[in-house]
mmCIF file of C-alpha atoms and ligand atoms in Angstrom:
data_model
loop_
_atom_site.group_PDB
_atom_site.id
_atom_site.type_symbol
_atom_site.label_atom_id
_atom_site.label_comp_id
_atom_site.label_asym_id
_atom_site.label_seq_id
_atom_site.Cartn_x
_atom_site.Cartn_y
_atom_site.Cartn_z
ATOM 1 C CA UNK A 119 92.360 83.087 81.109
ATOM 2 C CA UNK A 120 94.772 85.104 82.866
ATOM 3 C CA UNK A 121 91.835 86.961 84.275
ATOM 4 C CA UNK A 122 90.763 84.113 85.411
ATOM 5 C CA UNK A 123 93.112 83.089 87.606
ATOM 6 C CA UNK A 124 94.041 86.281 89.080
ATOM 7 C CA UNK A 125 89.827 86.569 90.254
ATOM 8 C CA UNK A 126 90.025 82.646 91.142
ATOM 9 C CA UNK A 127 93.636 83.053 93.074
ATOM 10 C CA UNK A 128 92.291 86.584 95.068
ATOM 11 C CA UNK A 129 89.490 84.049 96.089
ATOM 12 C CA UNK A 130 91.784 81.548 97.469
ATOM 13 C CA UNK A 131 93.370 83.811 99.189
ATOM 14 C CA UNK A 132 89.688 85.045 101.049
ATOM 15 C CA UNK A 133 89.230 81.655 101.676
ATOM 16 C CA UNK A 134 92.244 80.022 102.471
ATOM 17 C CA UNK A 135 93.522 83.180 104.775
ATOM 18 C CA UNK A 136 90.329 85.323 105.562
ATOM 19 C CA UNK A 137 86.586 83.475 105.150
ATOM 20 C CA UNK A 138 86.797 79.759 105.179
ATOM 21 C CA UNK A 139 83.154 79.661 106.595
ATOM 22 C CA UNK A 140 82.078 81.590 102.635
ATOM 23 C CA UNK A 141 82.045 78.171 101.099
ATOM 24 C CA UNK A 142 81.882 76.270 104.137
ATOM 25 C CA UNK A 143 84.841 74.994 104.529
ATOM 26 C CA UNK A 144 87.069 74.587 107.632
ATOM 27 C CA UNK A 145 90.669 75.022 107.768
ATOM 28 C CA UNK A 146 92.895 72.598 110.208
ATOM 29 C CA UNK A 147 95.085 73.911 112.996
ATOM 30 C CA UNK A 148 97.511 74.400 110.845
ATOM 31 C CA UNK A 149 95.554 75.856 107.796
ATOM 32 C CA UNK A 150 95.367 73.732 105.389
ATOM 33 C CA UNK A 151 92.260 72.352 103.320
ATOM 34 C CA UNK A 152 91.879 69.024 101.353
ATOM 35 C CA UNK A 153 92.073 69.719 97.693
ATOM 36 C CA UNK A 154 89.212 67.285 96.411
ATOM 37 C CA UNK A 155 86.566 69.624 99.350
ATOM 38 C CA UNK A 156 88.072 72.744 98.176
ATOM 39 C CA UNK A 157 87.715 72.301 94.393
ATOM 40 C CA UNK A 158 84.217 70.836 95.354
ATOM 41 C CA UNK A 159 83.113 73.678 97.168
ATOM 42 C CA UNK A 160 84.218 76.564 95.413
ATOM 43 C CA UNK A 161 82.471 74.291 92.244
ATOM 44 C CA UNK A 162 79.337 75.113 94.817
ATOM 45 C CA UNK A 163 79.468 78.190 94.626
ATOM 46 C CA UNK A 164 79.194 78.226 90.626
ATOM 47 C CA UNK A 165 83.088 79.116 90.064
ATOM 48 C CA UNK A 166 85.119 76.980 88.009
ATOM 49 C CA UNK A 167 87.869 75.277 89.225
ATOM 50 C CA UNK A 168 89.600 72.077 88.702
ATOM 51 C CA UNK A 169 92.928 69.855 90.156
ATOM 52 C CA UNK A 170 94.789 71.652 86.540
ATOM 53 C CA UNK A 171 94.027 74.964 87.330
ATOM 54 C CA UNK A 172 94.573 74.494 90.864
ATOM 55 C CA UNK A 173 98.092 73.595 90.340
ATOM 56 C CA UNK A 174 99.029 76.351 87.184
ATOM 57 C CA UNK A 175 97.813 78.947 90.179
ATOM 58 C CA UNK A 176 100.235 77.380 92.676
ATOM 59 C CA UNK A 177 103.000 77.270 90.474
ATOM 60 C CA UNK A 178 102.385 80.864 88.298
ATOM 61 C CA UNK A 179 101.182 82.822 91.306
ATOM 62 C CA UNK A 180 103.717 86.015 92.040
ATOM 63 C CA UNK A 181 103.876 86.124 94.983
ATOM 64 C CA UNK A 182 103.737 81.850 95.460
ATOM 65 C CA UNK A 183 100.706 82.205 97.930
ATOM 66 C CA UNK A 184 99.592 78.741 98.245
ATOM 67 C CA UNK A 185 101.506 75.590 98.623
ATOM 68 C CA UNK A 186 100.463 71.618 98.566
ATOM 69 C CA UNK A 187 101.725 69.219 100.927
ATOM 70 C CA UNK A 188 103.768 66.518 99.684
ATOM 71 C CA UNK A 189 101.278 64.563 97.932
ATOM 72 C CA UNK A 190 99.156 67.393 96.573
ATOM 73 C CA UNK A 191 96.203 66.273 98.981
ATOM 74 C CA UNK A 192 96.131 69.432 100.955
ATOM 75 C CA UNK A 193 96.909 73.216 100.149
ATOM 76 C CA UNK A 194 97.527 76.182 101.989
ATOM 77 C CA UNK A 195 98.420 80.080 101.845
ATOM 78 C CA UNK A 196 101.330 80.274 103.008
ATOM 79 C CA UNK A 197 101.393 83.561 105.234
ATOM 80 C CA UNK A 198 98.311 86.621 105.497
ATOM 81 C CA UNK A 199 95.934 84.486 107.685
ATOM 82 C CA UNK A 200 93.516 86.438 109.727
ATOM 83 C CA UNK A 201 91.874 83.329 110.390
ATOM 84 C CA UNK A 202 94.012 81.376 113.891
ATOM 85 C CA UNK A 203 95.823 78.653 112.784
ATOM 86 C CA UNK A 204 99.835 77.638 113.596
ATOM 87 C CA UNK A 205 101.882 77.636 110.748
ATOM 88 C CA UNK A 206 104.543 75.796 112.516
ATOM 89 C CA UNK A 207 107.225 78.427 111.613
ATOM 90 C CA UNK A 208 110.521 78.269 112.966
ATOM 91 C CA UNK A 209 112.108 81.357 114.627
ATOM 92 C CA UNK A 210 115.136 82.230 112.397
ATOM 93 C CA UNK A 211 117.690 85.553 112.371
ATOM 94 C CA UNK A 212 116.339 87.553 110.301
ATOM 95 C CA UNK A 213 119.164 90.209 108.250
ATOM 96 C CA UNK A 214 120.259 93.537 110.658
ATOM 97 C CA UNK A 215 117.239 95.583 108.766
ATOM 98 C CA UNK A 216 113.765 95.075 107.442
ATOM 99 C CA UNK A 217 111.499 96.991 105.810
ATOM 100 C CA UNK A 218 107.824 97.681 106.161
ATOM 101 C CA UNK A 219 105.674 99.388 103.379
ATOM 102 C CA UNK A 220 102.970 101.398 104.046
ATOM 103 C CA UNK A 221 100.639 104.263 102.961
ATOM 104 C CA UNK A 222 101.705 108.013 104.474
ATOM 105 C CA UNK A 223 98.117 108.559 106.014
ATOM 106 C CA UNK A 224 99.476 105.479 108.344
ATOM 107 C CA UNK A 225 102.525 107.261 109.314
ATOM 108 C CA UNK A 226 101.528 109.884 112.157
ATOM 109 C CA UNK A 227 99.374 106.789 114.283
ATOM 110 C CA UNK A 228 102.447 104.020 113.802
ATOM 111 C CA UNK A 229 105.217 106.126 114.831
ATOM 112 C CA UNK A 230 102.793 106.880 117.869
ATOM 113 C CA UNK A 231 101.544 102.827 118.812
ATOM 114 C CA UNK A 232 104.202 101.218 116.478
ATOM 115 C CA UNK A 233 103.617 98.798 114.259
ATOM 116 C CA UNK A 234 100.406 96.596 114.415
ATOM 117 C CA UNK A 235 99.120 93.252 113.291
ATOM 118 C CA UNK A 236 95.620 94.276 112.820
ATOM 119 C CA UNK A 237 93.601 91.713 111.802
ATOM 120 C CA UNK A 238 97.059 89.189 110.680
ATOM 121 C CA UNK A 239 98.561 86.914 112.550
ATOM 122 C CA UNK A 240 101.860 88.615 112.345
ATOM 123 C CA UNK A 241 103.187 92.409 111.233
ATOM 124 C CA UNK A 242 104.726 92.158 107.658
ATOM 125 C CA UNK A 243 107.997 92.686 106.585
ATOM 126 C CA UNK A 244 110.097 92.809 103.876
ATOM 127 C CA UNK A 245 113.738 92.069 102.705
ATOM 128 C CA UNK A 246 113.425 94.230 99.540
ATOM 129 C CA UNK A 247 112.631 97.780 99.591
ATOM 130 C CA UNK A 248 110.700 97.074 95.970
ATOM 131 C CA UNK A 249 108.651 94.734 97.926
ATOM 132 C CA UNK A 250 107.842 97.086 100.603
ATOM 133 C CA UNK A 251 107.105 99.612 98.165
ATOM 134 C CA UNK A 252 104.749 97.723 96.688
ATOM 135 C CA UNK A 253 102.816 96.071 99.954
ATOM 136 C CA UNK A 254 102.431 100.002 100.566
ATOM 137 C CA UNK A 255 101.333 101.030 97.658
ATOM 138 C CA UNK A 256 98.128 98.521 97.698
ATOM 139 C CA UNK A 257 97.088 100.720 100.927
ATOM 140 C CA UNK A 258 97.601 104.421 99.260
ATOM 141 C CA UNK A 259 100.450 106.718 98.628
ATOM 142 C CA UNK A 260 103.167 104.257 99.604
ATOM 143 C CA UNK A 261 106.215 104.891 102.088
ATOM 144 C CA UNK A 262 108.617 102.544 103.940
ATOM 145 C CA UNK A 263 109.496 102.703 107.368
ATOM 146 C CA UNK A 264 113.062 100.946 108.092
ATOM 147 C CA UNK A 265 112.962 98.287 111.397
ATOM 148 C CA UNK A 266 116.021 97.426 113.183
ATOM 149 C CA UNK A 267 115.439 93.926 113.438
ATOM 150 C CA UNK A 268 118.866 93.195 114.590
ATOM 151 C CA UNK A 269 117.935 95.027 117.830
ATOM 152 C CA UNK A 270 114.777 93.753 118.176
ATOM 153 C CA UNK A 271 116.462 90.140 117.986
ATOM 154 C CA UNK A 272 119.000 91.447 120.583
ATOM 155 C CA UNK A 273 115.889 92.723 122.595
ATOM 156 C CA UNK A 274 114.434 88.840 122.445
ATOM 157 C CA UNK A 275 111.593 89.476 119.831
ATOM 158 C CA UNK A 276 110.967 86.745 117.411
ATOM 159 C CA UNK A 277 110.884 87.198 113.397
ATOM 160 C CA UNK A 278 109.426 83.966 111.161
ATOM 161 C CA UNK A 279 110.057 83.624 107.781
ATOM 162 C CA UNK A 280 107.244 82.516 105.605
ATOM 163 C CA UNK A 281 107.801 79.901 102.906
ATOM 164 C CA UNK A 282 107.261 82.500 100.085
ATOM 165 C CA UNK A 283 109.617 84.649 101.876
ATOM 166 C CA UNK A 284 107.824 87.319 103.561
ATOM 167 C CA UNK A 285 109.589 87.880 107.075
ATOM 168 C CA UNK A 286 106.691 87.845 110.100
ATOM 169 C CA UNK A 287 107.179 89.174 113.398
ATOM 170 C CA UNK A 288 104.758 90.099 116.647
ATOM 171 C CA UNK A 289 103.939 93.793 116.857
ATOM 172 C CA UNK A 290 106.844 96.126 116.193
ATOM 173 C CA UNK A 291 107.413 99.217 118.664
ATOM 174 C CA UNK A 292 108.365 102.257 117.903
ATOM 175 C CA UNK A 293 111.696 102.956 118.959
ATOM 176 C CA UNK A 294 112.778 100.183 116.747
ATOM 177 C CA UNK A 295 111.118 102.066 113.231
ATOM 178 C CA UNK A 296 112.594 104.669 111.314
ATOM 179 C CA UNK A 297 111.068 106.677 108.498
HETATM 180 C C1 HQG B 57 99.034 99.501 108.917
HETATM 181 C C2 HQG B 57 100.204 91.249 101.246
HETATM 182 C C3 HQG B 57 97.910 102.723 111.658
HETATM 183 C C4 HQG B 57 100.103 98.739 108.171
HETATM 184 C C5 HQG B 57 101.552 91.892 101.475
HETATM 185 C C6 HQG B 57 99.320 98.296 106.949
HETATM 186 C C7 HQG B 57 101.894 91.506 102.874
HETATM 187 C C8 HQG B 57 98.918 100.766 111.051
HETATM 188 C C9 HQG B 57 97.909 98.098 107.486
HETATM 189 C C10 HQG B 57 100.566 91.166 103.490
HETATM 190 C C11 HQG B 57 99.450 100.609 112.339
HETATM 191 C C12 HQG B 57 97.532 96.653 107.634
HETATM 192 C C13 HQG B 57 100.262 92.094 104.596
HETATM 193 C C14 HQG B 57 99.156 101.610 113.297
HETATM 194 C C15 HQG B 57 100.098 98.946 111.169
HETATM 195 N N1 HQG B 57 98.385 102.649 112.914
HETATM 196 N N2 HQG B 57 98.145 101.820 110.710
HETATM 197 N N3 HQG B 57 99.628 101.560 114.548
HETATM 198 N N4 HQG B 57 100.174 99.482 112.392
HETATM 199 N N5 HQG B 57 99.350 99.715 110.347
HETATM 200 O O1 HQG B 57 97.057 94.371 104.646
HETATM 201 O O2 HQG B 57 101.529 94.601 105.847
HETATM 202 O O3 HQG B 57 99.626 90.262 98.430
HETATM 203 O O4 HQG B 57 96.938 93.766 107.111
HETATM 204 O O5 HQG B 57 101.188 99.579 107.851
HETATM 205 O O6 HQG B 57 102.515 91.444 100.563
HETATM 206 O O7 HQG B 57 99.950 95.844 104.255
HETATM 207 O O8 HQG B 57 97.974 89.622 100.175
HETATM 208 O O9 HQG B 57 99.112 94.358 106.157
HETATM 209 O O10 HQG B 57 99.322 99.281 105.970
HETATM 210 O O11 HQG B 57 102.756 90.442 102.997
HETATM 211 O O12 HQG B 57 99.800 88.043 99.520
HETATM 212 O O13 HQG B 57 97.885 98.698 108.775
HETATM 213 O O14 HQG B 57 99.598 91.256 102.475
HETATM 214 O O15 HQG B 57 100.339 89.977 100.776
HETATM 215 O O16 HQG B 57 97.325 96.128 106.354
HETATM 216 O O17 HQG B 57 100.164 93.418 104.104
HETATM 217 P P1 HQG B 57 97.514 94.583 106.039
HETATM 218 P P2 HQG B 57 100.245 94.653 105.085
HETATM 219 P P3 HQG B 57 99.382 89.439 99.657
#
Protein backbone atom coordinates (compact mmCIF):
# COMPACT_ATOMS: atom_id res chain seq x y z
CA UNK A 1 0.00 0.00 0.00
CA UNK A 2 2.48 2.44 0.93
CA UNK A 3 4.19 1.57 -2.29
CA UNK A 4 1.43 2.37 -3.80
CA UNK A 5 0.97 5.65 -3.15
CA UNK A 6 4.41 6.81 -3.27
CA UNK A 7 4.41 5.30 -7.39
CA UNK A 8 0.69 6.81 -7.71
CA UNK A 9 1.74 10.35 -5.90
CA UNK A 10 5.34 10.57 -8.17
CA UNK A 11 2.69 10.23 -11.03
CA UNK A 12 0.66 13.08 -9.94
CA UNK A 13 3.29 14.98 -9.66
CA UNK A 14 4.37 14.16 -13.75
CA UNK A 15 1.07 14.99 -14.46
CA UNK A 16 -0.11 17.62 -12.45
CA UNK A 17 3.45 19.66 -12.77
CA UNK A 18 5.33 18.10 -15.84
CA UNK A 19 3.06 15.96 -18.64
CA UNK A 20 -0.58 16.74 -18.46
CA UNK A 21 -0.87 15.82 -22.25
CA UNK A 22 0.38 11.69 -20.84
CA UNK A 23 -3.20 11.03 -19.96
CA UNK A 24 -4.68 13.71 -21.84
CA UNK A 25 -5.57 15.93 -19.64
CA UNK A 26 -5.31 19.76 -19.62
CA UNK A 27 -4.48 21.85 -16.77
CA UNK A 28 -6.30 25.49 -16.35
CA UNK A 29 -4.39 28.76 -16.19
CA UNK A 30 -3.95 28.33 -12.97
CA UNK A 31 -3.14 24.51 -12.81
CA UNK A 32 -5.58 22.84 -11.55
CA UNK A 33 -7.55 19.64 -12.88
CA UNK A 34 -11.14 18.42 -12.02
CA UNK A 35 -10.93 15.47 -9.75
CA UNK A 36 -13.81 13.23 -11.32
CA UNK A 37 -11.38 13.68 -15.20
CA UNK A 38 -8.31 13.06 -13.31
CA UNK A 39 -9.30 9.89 -11.41
CA UNK A 40 -10.98 8.92 -14.80
CA UNK A 41 -8.05 9.26 -16.78
CA UNK A 42 -5.33 7.98 -14.88
CA UNK A 43 -8.19 4.83 -14.45
CA UNK A 44 -7.36 4.97 -18.50
CA UNK A 45 -4.34 4.36 -18.30
CA UNK A 46 -4.88 0.98 -16.21
CA UNK A 47 -3.67 2.60 -12.72
CA UNK A 48 -5.84 2.47 -9.86
CA UNK A 49 -7.06 5.31 -8.31
CA UNK A 50 -10.10 6.43 -6.57
CA UNK A 51 -11.74 9.88 -4.69
CA UNK A 52 -10.26 7.72 -1.09
CA UNK A 53 -6.97 7.35 -2.19
CA UNK A 54 -6.90 10.58 -3.79
CA UNK A 55 -7.48 12.32 -0.61
CA UNK A 56 -5.10 9.84 1.96
CA UNK A 57 -2.26 11.11 -0.78
CA UNK A 58 -3.21 14.77 -0.25
CA UNK A 59 -3.32 14.59 3.28
CA UNK A 60 -0.14 11.87 4.02
CA UNK A 61 2.07 13.27 1.28
CA UNK A 62 5.58 14.75 2.90
CA UNK A 63 6.11 17.18 1.32
CA UNK A 64 1.95 18.23 0.96
CA UNK A 65 2.31 18.42 -2.94
CA UNK A 66 -1.17 18.64 -4.01
CA UNK A 67 -4.02 20.58 -2.64
CA UNK A 68 -8.05 20.62 -3.43
CA UNK A 69 -9.96 23.66 -3.75
CA UNK A 70 -12.57 24.29 -1.35
CA UNK A 71 -15.00 21.80 -2.35
CA UNK A 72 -12.62 19.01 -3.31
CA UNK A 73 -13.71 19.45 -7.11
CA UNK A 74 -10.34 20.45 -8.33
CA UNK A 75 -6.64 19.59 -7.26
CA UNK A 76 -3.40 20.91 -7.84
CA UNK A 77 0.51 20.63 -7.06
CA UNK A 78 1.17 23.19 -5.36
CA UNK A 79 4.72 24.45 -6.63
CA UNK A 80 7.45 22.37 -9.31
CA UNK A 81 5.39 23.14 -12.50
CA UNK A 82 7.33 23.07 -15.67
CA UNK A 83 4.19 23.20 -17.37
CA UNK A 84 2.97 27.57 -17.64
CA UNK A 85 0.33 28.19 -15.51
CA UNK A 86 -0.13 31.30 -12.70
CA UNK A 87 -0.31 30.18 -9.38
CA UNK A 88 -1.60 33.43 -8.22
CA UNK A 89 1.16 33.78 -5.53
CA UNK A 90 1.53 36.77 -3.63
CA UNK A 91 4.97 38.48 -3.32
CA UNK A 92 5.85 38.26 0.43
CA UNK A 93 9.39 39.12 2.50
CA UNK A 94 10.93 36.34 2.59
CA UNK A 95 13.57 35.85 6.06
CA UNK A 96 17.29 37.83 5.53
CA UNK A 97 18.72 34.24 4.15
CA UNK A 98 17.68 31.28 2.09
CA UNK A 99 19.10 28.35 1.18
CA UNK A 100 19.44 26.42 -2.03
CA UNK A 101 20.51 22.66 -2.18
CA UNK A 102 22.29 21.31 -4.78
CA UNK A 103 24.72 18.61 -6.07
CA UNK A 104 28.73 19.79 -6.11
CA UNK A 105 29.10 18.89 -9.93
CA UNK A 106 26.53 22.06 -10.15
CA UNK A 107 28.74 24.27 -8.24
CA UNK A 108 31.61 25.54 -10.72
CA UNK A 109 28.62 26.55 -13.69
CA UNK A 110 26.15 28.39 -10.88
CA UNK A 111 28.66 30.44 -9.24
CA UNK A 112 29.56 31.36 -12.98
CA UNK A 113 25.57 32.11 -14.51
CA UNK A 114 23.95 32.03 -10.98
CA UNK A 115 21.20 30.33 -10.16
CA UNK A 116 18.71 29.01 -12.85
CA UNK A 117 15.13 27.95 -13.22
CA UNK A 118 15.70 25.40 -15.80
CA UNK A 119 12.82 23.87 -16.84
CA UNK A 120 10.55 25.38 -13.36
CA UNK A 121 8.72 28.13 -13.20
CA UNK A 122 10.72 29.55 -10.40
CA UNK A 123 14.45 28.76 -8.70
CA UNK A 124 13.87 26.81 -5.38
CA UNK A 125 14.59 27.72 -2.09
CA UNK A 126 14.57 26.72 1.19
CA UNK A 127 14.06 27.98 4.84
CA UNK A 128 15.73 24.89 6.40
CA UNK A 129 19.15 23.86 5.70
CA UNK A 130 17.75 19.97 6.23
CA UNK A 131 15.50 20.78 3.44
CA UNK A 132 18.09 22.06 1.22
CA UNK A 133 20.17 19.25 2.01
CA UNK A 134 17.86 17.05 0.96
CA UNK A 135 16.47 18.85 -2.50
CA UNK A 136 20.39 18.45 -3.19
CA UNK A 137 20.89 15.31 -2.41
CA UNK A 138 18.08 13.95 -5.03
CA UNK A 139 20.58 15.57 -7.76
CA UNK A 140 24.05 13.88 -6.41
CA UNK A 141 26.53 14.60 -3.73
CA UNK A 142 24.52 17.36 -2.07
CA UNK A 143 25.81 20.98 -1.03
CA UNK A 144 24.01 24.24 -0.13
CA UNK A 145 24.73 27.47 -1.40
CA UNK A 146 23.47 30.39 1.10
CA UNK A 147 21.29 33.45 -0.88
CA UNK A 148 21.01 36.77 0.59
CA UNK A 149 17.54 37.25 -0.01
CA UNK A 150 17.34 40.26 2.12
CA UNK A 151 19.49 42.01 -0.53
CA UNK A 152 17.95 40.71 -3.29
CA UNK A 153 14.54 42.14 -1.79
CA UNK A 154 16.45 45.45 -1.23
CA UNK A 155 17.66 45.07 -4.94
CA UNK A 156 13.66 44.79 -6.01
CA UNK A 157 13.62 40.96 -6.82
CA UNK A 158 10.54 39.13 -5.91
CA UNK A 159 10.43 35.79 -3.65
CA UNK A 160 6.78 33.72 -3.52
CA UNK A 161 6.05 31.42 -1.04
CA UNK A 162 4.36 28.26 -2.07
CA UNK A 163 1.48 26.86 -0.03
CA UNK A 164 3.59 23.84 1.15
CA UNK A 165 6.21 26.25 2.01
CA UNK A 166 8.88 26.12 -0.44
CA UNK A 167 10.10 29.85 -1.05
CA UNK A 168 10.17 30.63 -5.16
CA UNK A 169 11.98 33.33 -6.68
CA UNK A 170 13.08 34.40 -10.55
CA UNK A 171 16.66 33.47 -11.36
CA UNK A 172 19.17 34.19 -8.63
CA UNK A 173 22.62 35.96 -9.62
CA UNK A 174 25.61 35.37 -8.42
CA UNK A 175 26.79 37.99 -6.33
CA UNK A 176 23.87 37.31 -4.14
CA UNK A 177 25.07 33.22 -3.47
CA UNK A 178 27.53 32.07 -1.18
CA UNK A 179 28.96 28.59 -0.80
C1 LIG B 1 20.67 23.31 -10.80
C2 LIG B 1 11.62 19.24 -5.34
C3 LIG B 1 24.10 24.31 -13.33
C4 LIG B 1 19.94 23.45 -9.49
C5 LIG B 1 12.43 20.08 -4.38
C6 LIG B 1 19.25 22.10 -9.42
C7 LIG B 1 12.28 21.46 -4.91
C8 LIG B 1 22.20 24.74 -12.14
C9 LIG B 1 18.98 21.76 -10.88
C10 LIG B 1 11.89 21.26 -6.34
C11 LIG B 1 22.28 26.10 -12.45
C12 LIG B 1 17.53 21.91 -11.26
C13 LIG B 1 12.92 21.81 -7.24
C14 LIG B 1 23.36 26.53 -13.25
C15 LIG B 1 20.55 25.82 -11.23
N1 LIG B 1 24.25 25.60 -13.67
N2 LIG B 1 23.11 23.84 -12.58
N3 LIG B 1 23.54 27.81 -13.59
N4 LIG B 1 21.25 26.75 -11.88
N5 LIG B 1 21.11 24.60 -11.37
O1 LIG B 1 14.83 19.64 -9.90
O2 LIG B 1 15.69 23.11 -6.95
O3 LIG B 1 10.20 16.82 -4.17
O4 LIG B 1 14.56 21.65 -11.42
O5 LIG B 1 20.83 23.66 -8.43
O6 LIG B 1 11.97 19.97 -3.06
O7 LIG B 1 16.53 20.72 -7.32
O8 LIG B 1 9.64 17.39 -6.52
O9 LIG B 1 15.24 22.02 -9.10
O10 LIG B 1 20.09 21.14 -8.85
O11 LIG B 1 11.34 22.24 -4.27
O12 LIG B 1 8.19 18.17 -4.64
O13 LIG B 1 19.74 22.68 -11.65
O14 LIG B 1 11.73 19.88 -6.54
O15 LIG B 1 10.32 19.16 -4.95
O16 LIG B 1 16.82 20.86 -10.68
O17 LIG B 1 14.15 21.14 -7.04
P1 LIG B 1 15.28 20.98 -10.33
P2 LIG B 1 15.50 21.76 -7.56
P3 LIG B 1 9.54 17.80 -5.07
Amino acid sequence: MENNLKTTSKFLSLVLRHKPEEIGLLLDGNGWVNVDELIEKINDKGKTLDKHLLETIVDTNDKKRFAFNEDKTKIRASQGHSVEIDLNLQPIQPPAVLYHGTATRFVESIMKNGLQKQQRQHVHLSEKLETATAVGARHGKPTILIVDANQMQEDGFIFYKSENNVWLTDNVAVKYIKQ
